[in-house]
Short mmCIF file of C-alpha atoms and ligand atoms in Angstrom, two decimals:
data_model
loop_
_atom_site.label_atom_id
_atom_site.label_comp_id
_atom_site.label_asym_id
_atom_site.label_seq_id
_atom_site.Cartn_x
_atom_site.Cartn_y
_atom_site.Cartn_z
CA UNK A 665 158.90 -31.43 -113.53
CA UNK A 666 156.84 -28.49 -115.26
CA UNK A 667 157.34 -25.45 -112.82
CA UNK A 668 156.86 -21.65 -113.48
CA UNK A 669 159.84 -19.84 -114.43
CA UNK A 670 160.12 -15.77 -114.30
CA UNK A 671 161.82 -14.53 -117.24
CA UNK A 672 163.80 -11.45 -118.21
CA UNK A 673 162.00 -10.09 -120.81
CA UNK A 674 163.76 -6.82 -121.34
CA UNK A 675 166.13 -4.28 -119.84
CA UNK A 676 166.98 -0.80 -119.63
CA UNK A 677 169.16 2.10 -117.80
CA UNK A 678 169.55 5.51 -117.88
CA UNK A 679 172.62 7.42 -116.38
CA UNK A 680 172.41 11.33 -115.69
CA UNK A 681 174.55 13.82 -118.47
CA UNK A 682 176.47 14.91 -116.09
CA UNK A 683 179.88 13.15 -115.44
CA UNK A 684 182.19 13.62 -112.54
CA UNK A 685 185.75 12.91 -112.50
CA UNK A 686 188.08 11.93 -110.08
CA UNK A 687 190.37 15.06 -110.96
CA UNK A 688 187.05 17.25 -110.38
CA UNK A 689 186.93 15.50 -107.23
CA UNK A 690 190.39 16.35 -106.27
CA UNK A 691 189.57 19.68 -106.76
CA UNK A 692 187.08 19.52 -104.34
CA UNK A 693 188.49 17.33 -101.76
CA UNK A 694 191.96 16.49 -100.50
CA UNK A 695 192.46 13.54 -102.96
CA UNK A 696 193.55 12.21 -106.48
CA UNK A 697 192.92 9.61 -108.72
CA UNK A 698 195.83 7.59 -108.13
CA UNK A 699 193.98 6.92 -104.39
CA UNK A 700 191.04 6.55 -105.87
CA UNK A 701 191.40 4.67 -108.65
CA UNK A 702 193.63 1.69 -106.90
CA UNK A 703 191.47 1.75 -103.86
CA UNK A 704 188.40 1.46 -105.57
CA UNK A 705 188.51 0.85 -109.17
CA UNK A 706 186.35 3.97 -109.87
CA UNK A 707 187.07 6.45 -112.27
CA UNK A 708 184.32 8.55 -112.81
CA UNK A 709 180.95 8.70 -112.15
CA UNK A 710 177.47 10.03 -113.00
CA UNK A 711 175.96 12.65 -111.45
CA UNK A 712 172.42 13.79 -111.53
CA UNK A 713 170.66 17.94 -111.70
CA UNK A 714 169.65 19.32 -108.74
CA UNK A 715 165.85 18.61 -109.53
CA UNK A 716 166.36 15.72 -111.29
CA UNK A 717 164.08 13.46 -109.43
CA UNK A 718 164.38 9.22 -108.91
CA UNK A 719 161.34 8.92 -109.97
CA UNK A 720 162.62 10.62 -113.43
CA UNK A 721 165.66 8.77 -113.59
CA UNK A 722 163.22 5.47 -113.35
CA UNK A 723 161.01 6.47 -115.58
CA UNK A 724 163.83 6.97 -118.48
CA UNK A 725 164.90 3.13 -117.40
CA UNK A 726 161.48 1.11 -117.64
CA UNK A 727 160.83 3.24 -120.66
CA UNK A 728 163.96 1.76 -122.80
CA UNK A 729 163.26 -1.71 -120.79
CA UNK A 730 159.49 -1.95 -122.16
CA UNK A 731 160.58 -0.90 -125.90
CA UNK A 732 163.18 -3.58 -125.50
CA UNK A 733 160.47 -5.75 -124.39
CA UNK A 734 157.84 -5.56 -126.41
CA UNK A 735 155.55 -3.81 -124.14
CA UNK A 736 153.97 -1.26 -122.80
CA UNK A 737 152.61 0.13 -119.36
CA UNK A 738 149.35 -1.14 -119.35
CA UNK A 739 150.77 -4.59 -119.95
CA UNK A 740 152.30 -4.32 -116.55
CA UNK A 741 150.78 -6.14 -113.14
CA UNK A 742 153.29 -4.21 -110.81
CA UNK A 743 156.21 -1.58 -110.12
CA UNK A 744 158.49 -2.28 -108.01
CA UNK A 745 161.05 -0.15 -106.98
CA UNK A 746 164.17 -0.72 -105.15
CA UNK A 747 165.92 2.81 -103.90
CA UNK A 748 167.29 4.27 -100.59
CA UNK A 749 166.81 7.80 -102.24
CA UNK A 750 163.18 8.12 -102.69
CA UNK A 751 161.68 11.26 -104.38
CA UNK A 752 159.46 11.74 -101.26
CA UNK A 753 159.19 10.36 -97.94
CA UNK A 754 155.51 9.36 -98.79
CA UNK A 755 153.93 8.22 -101.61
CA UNK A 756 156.74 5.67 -102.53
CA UNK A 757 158.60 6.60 -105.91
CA UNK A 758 157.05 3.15 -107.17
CA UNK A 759 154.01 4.94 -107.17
CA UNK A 760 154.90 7.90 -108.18
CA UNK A 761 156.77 6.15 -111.22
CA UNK A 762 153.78 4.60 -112.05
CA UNK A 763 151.71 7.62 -112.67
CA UNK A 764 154.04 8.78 -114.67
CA UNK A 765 154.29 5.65 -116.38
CA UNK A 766 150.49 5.48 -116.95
CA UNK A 767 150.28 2.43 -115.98
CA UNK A 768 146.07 0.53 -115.86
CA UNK A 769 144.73 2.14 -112.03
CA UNK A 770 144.83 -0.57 -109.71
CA UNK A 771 148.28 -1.80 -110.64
CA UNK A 772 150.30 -2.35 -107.28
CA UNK A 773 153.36 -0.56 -107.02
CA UNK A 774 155.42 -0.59 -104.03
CA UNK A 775 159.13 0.09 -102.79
CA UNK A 776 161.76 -1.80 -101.07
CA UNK A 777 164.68 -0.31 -99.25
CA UNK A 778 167.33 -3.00 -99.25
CA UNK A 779 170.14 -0.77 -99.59
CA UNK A 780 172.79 -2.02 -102.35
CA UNK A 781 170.92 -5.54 -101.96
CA UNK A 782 167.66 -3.83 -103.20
CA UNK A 783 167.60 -5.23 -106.51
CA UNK A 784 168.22 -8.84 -105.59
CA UNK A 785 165.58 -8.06 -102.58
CA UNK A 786 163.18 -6.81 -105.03
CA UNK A 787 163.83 -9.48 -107.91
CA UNK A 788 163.07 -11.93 -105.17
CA UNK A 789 159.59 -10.51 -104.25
CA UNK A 790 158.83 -10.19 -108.17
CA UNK A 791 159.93 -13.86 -108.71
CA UNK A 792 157.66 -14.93 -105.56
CA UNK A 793 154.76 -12.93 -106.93
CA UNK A 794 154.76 -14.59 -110.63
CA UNK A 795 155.28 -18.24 -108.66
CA UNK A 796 152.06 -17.64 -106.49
CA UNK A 797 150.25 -16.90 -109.62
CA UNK A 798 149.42 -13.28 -108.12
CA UNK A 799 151.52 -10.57 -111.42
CA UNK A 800 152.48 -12.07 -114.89
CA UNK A 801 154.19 -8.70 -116.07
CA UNK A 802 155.88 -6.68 -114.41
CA UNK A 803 159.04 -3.93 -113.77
CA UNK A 804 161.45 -4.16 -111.43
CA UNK A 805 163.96 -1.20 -111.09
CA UNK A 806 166.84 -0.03 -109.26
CA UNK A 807 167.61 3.36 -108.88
CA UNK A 808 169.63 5.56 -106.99
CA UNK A 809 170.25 9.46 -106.67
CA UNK A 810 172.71 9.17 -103.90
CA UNK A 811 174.44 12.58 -104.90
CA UNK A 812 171.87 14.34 -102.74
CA UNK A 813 172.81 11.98 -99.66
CA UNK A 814 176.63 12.41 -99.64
CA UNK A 815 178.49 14.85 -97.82
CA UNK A 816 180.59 16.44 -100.41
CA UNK A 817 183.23 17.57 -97.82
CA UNK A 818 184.03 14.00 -96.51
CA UNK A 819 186.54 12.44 -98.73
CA UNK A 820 186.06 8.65 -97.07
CA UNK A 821 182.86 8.77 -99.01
CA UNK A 822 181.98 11.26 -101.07
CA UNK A 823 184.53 9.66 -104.15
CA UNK A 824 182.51 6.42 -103.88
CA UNK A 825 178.92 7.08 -104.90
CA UNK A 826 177.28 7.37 -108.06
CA UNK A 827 173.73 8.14 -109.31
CA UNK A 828 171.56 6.19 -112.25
CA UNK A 829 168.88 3.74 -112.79
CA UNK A 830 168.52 0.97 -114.21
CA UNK A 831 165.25 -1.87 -114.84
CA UNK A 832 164.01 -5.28 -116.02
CA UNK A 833 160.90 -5.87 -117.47
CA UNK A 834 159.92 -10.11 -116.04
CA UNK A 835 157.45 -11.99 -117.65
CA UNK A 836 156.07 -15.68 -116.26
CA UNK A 837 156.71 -18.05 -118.31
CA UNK A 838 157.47 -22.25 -117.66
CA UNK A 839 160.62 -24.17 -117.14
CA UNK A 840 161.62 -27.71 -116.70
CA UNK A 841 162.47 -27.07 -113.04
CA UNK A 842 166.27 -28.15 -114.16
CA UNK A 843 169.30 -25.42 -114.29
CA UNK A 844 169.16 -25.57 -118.16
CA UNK A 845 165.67 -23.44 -117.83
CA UNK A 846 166.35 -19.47 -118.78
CA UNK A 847 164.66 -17.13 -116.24
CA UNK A 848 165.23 -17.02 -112.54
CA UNK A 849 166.81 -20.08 -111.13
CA UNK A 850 167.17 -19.46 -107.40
CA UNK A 851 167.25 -16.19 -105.68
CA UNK A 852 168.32 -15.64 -101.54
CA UNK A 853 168.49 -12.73 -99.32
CA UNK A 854 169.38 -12.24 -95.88
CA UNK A 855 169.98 -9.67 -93.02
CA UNK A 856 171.96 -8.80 -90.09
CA UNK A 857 170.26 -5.72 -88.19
CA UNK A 858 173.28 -5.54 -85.54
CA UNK A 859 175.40 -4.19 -88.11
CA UNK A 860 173.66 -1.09 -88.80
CA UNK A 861 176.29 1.54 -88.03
CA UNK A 862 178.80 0.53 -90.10
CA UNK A 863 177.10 1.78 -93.17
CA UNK A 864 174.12 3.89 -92.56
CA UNK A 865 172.90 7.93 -93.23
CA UNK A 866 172.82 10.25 -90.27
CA UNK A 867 169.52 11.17 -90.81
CA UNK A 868 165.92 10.44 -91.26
CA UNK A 869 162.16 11.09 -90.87
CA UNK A 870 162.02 10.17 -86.68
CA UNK A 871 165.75 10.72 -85.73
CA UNK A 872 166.08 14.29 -87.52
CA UNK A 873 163.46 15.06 -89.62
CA UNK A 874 165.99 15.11 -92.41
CA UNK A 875 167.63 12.29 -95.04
CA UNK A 876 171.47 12.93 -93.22
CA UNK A 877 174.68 11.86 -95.14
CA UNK A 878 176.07 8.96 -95.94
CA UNK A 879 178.75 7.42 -93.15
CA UNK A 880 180.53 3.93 -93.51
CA UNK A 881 183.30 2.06 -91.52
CA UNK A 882 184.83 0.75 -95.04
CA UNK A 883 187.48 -1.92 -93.65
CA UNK A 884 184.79 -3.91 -92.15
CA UNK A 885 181.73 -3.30 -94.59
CA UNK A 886 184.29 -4.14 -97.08
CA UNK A 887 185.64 -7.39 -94.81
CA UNK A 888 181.82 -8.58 -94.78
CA UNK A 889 181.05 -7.70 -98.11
CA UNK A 890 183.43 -10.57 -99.35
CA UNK A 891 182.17 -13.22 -97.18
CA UNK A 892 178.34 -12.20 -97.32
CA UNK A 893 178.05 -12.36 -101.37
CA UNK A 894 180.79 -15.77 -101.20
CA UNK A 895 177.69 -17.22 -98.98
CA UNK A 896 174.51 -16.14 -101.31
CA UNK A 897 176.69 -17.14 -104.41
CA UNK A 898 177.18 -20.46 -103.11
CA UNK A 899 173.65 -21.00 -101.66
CA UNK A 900 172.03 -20.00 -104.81
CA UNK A 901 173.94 -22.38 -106.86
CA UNK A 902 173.03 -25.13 -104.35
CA UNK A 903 169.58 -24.38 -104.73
CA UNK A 904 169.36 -24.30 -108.54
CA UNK A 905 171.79 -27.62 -108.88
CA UNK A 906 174.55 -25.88 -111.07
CA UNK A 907 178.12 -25.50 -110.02
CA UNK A 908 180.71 -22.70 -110.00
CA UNK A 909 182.24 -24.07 -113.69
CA UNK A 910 178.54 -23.22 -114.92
CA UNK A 911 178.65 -20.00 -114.50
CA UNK A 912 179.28 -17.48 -117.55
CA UNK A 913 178.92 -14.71 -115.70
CA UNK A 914 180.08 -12.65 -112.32
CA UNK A 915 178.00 -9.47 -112.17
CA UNK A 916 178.30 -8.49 -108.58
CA UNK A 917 177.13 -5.31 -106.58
CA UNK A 918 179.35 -2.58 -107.71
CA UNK A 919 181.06 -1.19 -104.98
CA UNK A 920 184.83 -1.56 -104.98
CA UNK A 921 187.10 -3.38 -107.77
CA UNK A 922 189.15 -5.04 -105.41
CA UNK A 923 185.82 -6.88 -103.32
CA UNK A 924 184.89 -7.92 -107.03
CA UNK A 925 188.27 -9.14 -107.42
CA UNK A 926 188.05 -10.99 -104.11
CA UNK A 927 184.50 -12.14 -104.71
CA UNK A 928 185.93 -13.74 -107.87
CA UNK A 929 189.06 -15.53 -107.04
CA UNK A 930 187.22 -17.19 -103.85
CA UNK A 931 184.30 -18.63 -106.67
CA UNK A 932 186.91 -19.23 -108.81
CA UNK A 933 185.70 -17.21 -111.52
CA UNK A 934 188.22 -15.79 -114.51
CA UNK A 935 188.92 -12.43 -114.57
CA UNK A 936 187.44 -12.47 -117.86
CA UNK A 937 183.82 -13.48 -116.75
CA UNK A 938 183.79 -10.75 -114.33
CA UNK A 939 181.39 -7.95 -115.38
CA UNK A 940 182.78 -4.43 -114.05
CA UNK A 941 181.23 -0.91 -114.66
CA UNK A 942 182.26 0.54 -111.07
CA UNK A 943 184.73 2.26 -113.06
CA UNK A 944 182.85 4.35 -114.94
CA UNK A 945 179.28 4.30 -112.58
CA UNK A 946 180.81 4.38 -109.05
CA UNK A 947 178.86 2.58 -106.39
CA UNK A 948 175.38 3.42 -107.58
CA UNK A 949 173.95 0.97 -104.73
CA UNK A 950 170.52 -0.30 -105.91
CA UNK A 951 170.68 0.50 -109.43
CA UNK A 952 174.26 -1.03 -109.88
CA UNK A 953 172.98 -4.48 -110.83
CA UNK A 954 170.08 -3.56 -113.07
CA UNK A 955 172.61 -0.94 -114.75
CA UNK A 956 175.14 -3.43 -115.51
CA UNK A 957 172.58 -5.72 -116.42
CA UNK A 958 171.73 -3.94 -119.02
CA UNK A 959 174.63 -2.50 -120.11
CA UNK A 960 176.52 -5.70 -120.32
CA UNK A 961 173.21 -7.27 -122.80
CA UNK A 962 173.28 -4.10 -124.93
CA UNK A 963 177.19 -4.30 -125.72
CA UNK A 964 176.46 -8.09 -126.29
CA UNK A 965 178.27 -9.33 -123.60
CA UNK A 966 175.18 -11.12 -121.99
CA UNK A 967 173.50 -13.04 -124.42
CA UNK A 968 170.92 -15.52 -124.77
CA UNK A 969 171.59 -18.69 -122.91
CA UNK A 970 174.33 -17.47 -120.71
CA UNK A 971 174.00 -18.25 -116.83
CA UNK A 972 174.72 -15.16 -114.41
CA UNK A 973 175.33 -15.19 -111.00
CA UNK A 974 174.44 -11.85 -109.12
CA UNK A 975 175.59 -11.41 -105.74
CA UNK A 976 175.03 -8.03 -103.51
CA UNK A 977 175.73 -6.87 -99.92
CA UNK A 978 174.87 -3.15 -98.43
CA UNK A 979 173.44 -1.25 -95.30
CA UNK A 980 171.50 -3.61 -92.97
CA UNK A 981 173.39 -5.12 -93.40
CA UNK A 982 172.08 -6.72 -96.17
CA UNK A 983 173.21 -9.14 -98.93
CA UNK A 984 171.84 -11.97 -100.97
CA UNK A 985 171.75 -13.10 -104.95
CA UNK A 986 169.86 -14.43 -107.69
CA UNK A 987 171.13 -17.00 -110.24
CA UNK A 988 169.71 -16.13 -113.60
CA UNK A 989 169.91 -17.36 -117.49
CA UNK A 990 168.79 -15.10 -119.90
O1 UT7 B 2385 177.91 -0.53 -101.42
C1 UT7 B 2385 177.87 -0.96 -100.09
C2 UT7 B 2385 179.08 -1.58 -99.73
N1 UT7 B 2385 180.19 -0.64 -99.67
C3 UT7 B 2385 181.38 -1.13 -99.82
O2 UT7 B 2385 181.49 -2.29 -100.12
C4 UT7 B 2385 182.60 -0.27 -99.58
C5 UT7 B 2385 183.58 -1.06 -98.77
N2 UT7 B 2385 184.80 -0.39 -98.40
C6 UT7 B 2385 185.71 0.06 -99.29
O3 UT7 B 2385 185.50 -0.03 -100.47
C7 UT7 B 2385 187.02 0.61 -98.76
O4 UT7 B 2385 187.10 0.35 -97.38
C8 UT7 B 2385 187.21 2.12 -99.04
C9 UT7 B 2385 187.46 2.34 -100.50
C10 UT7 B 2385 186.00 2.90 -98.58
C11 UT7 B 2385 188.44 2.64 -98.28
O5 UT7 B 2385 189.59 1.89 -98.61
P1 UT7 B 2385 190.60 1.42 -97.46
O6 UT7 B 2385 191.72 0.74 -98.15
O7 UT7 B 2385 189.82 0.63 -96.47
O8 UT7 B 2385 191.12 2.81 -96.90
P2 UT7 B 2385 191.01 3.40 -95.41
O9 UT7 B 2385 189.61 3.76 -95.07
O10 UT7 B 2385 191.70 2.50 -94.48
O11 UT7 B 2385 191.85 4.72 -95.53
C12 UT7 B 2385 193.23 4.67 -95.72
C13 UT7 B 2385 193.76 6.08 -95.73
C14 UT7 B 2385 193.37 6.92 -94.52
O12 UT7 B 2385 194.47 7.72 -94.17
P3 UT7 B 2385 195.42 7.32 -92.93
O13 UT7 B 2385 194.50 7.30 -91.74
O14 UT7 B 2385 195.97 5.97 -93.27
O15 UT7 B 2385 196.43 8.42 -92.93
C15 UT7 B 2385 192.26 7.80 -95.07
O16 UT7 B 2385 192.17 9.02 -94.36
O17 UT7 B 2385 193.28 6.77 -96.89
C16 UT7 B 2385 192.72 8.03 -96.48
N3 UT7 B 2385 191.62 8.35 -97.37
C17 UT7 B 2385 191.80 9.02 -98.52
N4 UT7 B 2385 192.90 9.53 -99.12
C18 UT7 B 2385 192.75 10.14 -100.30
C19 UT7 B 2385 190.30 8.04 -97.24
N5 UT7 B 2385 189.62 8.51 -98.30
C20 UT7 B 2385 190.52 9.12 -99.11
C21 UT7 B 2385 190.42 9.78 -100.35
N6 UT7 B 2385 191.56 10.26 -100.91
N7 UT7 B 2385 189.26 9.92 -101.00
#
């Protein structure tokens, strides 16, 4: 049966100059790469200025995303951001993205704060809003400057994070309603609010009037982690009829190597359909998806056709996927 399908149109990312080592971390914190590379698969990461701003980091993404499109900012019917590291507290950086994107006045543009699920959260509001008829055009970013949140004296954390962004550019278009259609297929998200101090920030706008560091109990974000994105992996291939065999591509939440690893073997993927940039991004949280994304279709790894399953977990906790063919 004819149904409305939202398609990825186009994608982009942009990753700060700077690039930070493990050895530069080591000589800032009492570690080395051997720790950090086996524990975590993560090699080096991107780091961005000191006023480099989310909102600029965006704006280089959707830019590269709507010239690989086809389009350009007045085509768009919405911006919608997913970030934990907003520029300001108020307006959202959706907003203030889409001034700066010049986008027609009018255009909603709103953010979500889903953690490291925040791209599959705000893919699933995007894909809602073509279905109801309400946006045809639209981009949806993830982005991330999580170098201003971390603590650089606290070693459990500080070698994990990464900054970057990274964006789609969706387009409504029709579909068969089968699992051969390209676009979205199924998307799911989820949330467990009594598991909020096991990844969280110290801070914020009513506890201290300030955004706080990062703090996470890793062993059992990282025992959860497995299980939660096992769980939206399987439900979204329930709901789109397509089986584990189908898929041609793994491109989980970047967070750790070994819970990709994990991830895999339980959906019995092959190593060699597992997409992996943690090692060179670090856990960028909301923009890992969209970064990798986008990286893996410009070095022609995606390509047309190919079915990708997209599984994420983070603070919330929160965790869900999207099953997509390009
Ligand atoms: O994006 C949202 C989701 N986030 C995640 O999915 C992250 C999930 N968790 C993880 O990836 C892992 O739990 C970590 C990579 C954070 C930690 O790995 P682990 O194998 O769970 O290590 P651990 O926390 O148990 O620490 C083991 C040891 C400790 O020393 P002792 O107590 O055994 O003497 C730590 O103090 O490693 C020590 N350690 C370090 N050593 C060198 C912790 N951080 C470091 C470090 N360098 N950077």
């Amino acid at each position: 049966m004819k149904c409305i399908r939202t398609k990825i149109i186009g994608c982009g990312h942009y990753l700060p100059e700077k690039v930070l080592t493990n050895d530069d971390l080591s000589k800032m914190v009492e570690t080395n790469d051997e720790w950090i590379s086996t524990r975590t698969g993560i090699r080096s990461r991107h780091i961005a200025k000191k006023e480099e701003l989310t909102s600029d980091m965006a704006l280089k993404a959707v830019n590269m995303a709507m010239k690989n499109a086809g389009i350009s900012a007045e085509d768009l019917d919405l911006v919608l951001v997913a970030t934990a590291t907003p520029d300001k507290t108020t307006p959202a950086t959706a907003c203030i993205l889409a001034g700066k994107l010049g986008v027609k006045v009018g255009t909603p543009a709103f953010d979500v704060n889903a953690a490291c699920s925040g791209f599959v959260y705000a893919l699933t509001m995007a894909d809602n809003m073509v279905k109801l008829g309400q946006i045809k055009t639209a981009a949806v970013v993830g982005v991330e400057n999580l170098s201003k949140i971390v603590d650089w004296q606290d070693r459990n954390t500080c070698v994990l994070f990464g900054d970057g962004a990274g964006a789609v550019i969706i387009r409504a278009s029709e579909g068969e309603g089968t699992a051969e259609d390209t676009g979205i297929l199924a998307t799911k998200i989820y949330a467990d609010g009594s598991q909020t101090e096991n990844l969280y920030a110290t801070g914020g706008v009513a506890e201290t009037q300030n955004s706080g560091f990062i703090k996470m109990n890793g062993k059992e974000v990282f025992k959860f982690a497995v299980g939660a994105m096992c769980e939206a992996s399987h439900e979204v291939l329930r709901i789109a009829g397509a089986k584990e065999e189908d898929i041609d591509w793994l491109l989980p939440h970047q967070a750790n190597s070994r819970i990709i690893a994990s991830v895999g073997q339980k959906l019995n993927v092959a190593d060699e359909k597992v997409i992996i940039t943690v090692d060179h991004h670090g856990n960028t949280s909301a923009a890992s998806i969209p970064l990798a994304i986008s990286e893996s279709v410009a070095n022609g790894k995606i390509k047309t056709g190919d079915l990708v399953l997209i599984p994420a977990m983070g603070a919330g906790f929160t965790w869900g996927g999207l099953l997509i063919r390009f």
